[in-house]
GROMACS .gro file of C-alpha atoms in nm:
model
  188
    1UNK     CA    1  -1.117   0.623 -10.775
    2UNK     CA    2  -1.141   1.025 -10.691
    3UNK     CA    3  -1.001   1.209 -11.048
    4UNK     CA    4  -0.888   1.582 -11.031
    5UNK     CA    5  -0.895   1.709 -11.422
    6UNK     CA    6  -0.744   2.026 -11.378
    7UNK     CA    7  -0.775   2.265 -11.630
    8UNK     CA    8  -1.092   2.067 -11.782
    9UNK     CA    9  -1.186   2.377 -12.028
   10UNK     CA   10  -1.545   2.281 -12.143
   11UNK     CA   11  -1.482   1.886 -12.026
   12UNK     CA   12  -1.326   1.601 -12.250
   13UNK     CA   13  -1.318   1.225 -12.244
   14UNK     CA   14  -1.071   1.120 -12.012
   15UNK     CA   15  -1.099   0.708 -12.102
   16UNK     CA   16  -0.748   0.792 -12.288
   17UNK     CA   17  -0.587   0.887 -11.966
   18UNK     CA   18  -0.739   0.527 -11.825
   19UNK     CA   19  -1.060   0.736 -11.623
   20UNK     CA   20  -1.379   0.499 -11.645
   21UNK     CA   21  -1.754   0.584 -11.623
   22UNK     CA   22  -1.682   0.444 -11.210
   23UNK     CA   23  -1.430   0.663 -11.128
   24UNK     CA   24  -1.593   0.998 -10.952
   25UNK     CA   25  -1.429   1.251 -11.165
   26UNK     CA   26  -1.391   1.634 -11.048
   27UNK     CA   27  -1.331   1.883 -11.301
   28UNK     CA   28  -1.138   2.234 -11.232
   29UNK     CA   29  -1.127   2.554 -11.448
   30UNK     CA   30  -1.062   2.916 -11.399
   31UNK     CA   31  -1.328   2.986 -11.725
   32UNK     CA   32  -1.709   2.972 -11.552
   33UNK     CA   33  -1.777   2.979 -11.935
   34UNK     CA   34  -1.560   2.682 -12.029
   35UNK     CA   35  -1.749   2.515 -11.703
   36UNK     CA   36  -2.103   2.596 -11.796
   37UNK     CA   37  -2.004   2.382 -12.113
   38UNK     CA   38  -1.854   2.118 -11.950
   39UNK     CA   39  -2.143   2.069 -11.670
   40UNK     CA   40  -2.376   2.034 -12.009
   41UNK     CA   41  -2.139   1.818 -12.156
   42UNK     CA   42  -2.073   1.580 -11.881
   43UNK     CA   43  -2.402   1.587 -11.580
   44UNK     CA   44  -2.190   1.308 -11.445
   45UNK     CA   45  -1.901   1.510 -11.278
   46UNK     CA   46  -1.843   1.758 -11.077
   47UNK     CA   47  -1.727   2.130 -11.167
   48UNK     CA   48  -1.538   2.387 -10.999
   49UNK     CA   49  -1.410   2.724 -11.062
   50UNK     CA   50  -1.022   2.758 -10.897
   51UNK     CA   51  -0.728   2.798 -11.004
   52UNK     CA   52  -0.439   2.541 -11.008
   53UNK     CA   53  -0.179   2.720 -10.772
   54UNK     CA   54  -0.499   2.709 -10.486
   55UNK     CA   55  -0.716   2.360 -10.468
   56UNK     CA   56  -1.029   2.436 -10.267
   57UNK     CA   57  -0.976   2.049 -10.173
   58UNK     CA   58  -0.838   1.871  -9.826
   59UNK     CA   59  -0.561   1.693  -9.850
   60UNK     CA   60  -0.491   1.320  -9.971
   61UNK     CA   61  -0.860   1.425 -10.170
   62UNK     CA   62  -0.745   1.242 -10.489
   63UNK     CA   63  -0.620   0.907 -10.595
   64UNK     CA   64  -0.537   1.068 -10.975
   65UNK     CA   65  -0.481   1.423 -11.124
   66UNK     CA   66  -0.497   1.471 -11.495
   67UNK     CA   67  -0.433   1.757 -11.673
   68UNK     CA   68  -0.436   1.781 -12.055
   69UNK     CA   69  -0.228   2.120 -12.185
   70UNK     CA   70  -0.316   2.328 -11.859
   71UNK     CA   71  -0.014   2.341 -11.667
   72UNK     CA   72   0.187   2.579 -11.898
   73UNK     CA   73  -0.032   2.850 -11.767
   74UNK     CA   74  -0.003   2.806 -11.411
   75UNK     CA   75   0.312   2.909 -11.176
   76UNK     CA   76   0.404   2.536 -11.183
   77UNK     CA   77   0.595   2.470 -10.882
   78UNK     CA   78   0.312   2.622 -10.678
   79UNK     CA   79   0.108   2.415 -10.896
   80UNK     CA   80   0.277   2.103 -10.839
   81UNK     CA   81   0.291   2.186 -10.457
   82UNK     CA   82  -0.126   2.166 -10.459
   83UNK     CA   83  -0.125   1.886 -10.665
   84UNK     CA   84   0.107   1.659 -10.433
   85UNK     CA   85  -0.071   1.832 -10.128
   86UNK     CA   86  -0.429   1.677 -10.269
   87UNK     CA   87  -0.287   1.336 -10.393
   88UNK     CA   88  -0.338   1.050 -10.154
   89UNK     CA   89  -0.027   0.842 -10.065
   90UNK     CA   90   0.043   0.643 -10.413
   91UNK     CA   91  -0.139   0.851 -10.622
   92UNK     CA   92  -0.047   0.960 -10.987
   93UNK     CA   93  -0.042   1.240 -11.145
   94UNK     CA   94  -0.078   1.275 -11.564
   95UNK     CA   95   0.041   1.639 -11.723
   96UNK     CA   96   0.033   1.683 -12.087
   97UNK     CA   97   0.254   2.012 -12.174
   98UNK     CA   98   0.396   2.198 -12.462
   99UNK     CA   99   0.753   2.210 -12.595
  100UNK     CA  100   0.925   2.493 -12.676
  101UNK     CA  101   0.814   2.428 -13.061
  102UNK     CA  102   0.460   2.506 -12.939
  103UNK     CA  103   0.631   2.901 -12.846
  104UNK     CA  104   0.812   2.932 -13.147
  105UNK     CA  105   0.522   2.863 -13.307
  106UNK     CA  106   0.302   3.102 -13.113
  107UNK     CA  107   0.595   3.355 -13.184
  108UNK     CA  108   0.594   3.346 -13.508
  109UNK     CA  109   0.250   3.288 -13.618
  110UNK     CA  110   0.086   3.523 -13.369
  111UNK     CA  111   0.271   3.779 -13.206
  112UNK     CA  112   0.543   3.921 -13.513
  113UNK     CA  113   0.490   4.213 -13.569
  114UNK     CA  114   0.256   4.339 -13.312
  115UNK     CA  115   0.452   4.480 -13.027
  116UNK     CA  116   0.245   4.368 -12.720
  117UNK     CA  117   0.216   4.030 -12.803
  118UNK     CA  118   0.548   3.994 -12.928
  119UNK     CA  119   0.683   4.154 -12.559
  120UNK     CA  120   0.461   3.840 -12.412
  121UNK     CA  121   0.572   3.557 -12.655
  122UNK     CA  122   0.956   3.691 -12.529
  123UNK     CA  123   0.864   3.692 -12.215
  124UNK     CA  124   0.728   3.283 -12.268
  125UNK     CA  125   1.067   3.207 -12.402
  126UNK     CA  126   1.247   3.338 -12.091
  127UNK     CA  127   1.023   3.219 -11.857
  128UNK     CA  128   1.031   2.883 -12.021
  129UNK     CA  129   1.403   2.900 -12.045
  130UNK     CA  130   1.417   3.007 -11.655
  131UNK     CA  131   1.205   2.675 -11.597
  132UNK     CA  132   1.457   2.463 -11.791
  133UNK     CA  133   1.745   2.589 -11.581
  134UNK     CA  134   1.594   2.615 -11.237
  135UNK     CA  135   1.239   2.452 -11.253
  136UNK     CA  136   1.106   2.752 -11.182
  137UNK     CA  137   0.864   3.008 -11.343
  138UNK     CA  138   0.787   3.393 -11.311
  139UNK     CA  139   0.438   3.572 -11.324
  140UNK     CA  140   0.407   3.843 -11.597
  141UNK     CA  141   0.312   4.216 -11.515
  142UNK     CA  142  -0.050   4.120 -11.566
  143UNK     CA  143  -0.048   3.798 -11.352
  144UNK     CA  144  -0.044   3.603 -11.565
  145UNK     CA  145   0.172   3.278 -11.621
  146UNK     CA  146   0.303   3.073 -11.917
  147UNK     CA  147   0.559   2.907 -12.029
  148UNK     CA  148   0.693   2.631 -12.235
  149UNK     CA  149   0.812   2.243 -12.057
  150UNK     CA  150   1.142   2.044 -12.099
  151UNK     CA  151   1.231   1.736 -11.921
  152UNK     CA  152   1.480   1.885 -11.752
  153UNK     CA  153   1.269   2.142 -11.589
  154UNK     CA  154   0.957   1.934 -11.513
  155UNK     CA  155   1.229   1.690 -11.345
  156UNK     CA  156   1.373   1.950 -11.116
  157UNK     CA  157   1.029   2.062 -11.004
  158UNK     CA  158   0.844   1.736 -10.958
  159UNK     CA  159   1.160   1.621 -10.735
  160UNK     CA  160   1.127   1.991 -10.554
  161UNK     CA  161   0.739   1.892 -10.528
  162UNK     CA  162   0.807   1.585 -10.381
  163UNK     CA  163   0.722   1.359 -10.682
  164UNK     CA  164   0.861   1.031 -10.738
  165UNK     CA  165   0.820   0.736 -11.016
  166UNK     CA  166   0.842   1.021 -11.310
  167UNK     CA  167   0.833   0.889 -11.688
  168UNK     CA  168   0.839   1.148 -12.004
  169UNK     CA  169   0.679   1.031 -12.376
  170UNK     CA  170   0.698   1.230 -12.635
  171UNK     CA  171   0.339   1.273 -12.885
  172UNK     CA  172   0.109   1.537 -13.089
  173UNK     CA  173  -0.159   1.689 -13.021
  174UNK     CA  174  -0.456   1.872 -13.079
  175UNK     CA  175  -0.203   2.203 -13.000
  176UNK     CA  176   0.079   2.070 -13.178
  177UNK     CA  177   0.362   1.862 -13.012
  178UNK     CA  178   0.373   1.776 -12.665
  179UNK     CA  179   0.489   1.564 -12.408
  180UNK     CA  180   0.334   1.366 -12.086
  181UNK     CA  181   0.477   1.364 -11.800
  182UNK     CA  182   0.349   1.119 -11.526
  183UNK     CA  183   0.459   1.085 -11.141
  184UNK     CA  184   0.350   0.961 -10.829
  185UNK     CA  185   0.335   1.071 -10.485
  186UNK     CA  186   0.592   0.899 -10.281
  187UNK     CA  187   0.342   0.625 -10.063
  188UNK     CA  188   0.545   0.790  -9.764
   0.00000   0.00000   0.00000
């Protein structure tokens, strides 16, 4: 099977998301640092430098997309858009993503009392607030993108995306609490 790891940092073991040494895995990044790493790491795959809301792939490329803590940092319906766009017919999709805990925490512990990143970690609470309601995010002055995941919102914007099949579990992880979220294209 074709894997998409989007967001692959410096490249992990994916047998936890079910990905076996036959599946032909491709992994995506914006870092070309984090990539050098990863093409060290793991000769194996593939590596590209993209970003999530653009996939330099054809359609129907991909019979699974993982992504392990990258999707808070992408305009996710956009996101989610690509990802459906480069699934094949049937294909699942596999998003681990933070809860709002993870912002508190990043609030608290790394922003107070500096004023810039304290502007930023409010603006991660609205945006992720926004997403809640609407399923929708908002880029920062800079570009950038972030915000925090509920069920709610990641419901409203995989049915928007086109998504079907979609389960939520609860976990930790190496960043603290999050949550999976897992979908499937509709087989149309």
């Amino acid at each position: 099977m074709r894997v998409l790891d989007l967001g692959c940092g410096t490249g992990q073991d994916l047998a936890a998301w079910g990905v076996t040494s036959s599946d032909w895995v491709t992994g995506l990044d914006i870092e070309l640092g984090r990539l050098r790493i990863a093409k060290t790491r793991f000769s194996d795959r593939r590596f590209l430098q993209a970003v999530g809301e653009s996939l330099p792939f054809k359609a129907e490329s991909f019979g699974f997309v993982v992504s392990s803590v990258a999707l808070p940092y992408m305009n996710i319906p956009l996101t989610l858009a690509e990802i459906y766009r480069v699934l094949i017919p049937g294909g699942a999709l596999s998003l681990s993503l933070h809860l709002p805990g993870f912002t508190m925490n990043e609030f608290v512990r790394h922003a107070l009392p500096r004023p810039v990143p304290t502007f930023f970690r409010l603006y991660v609470m609205a945006n992720g607030l926004l997403f809640h309601w609407t399923g929708n995010t908002i880029g920062f002055a800079n570009g950038r993108t972030e915000s925090f995941q509920t069920e709610r919102g990641m419901r409203i914007a995989l049915q928007r995306a086109g998504f079907v099949d979609s389960s939520f579990i609860r976990g930790s992880g190496p960043s603290g609490s999050t949550f999976t979220v897992e979908a499937r294209r509709a087989r149309n």
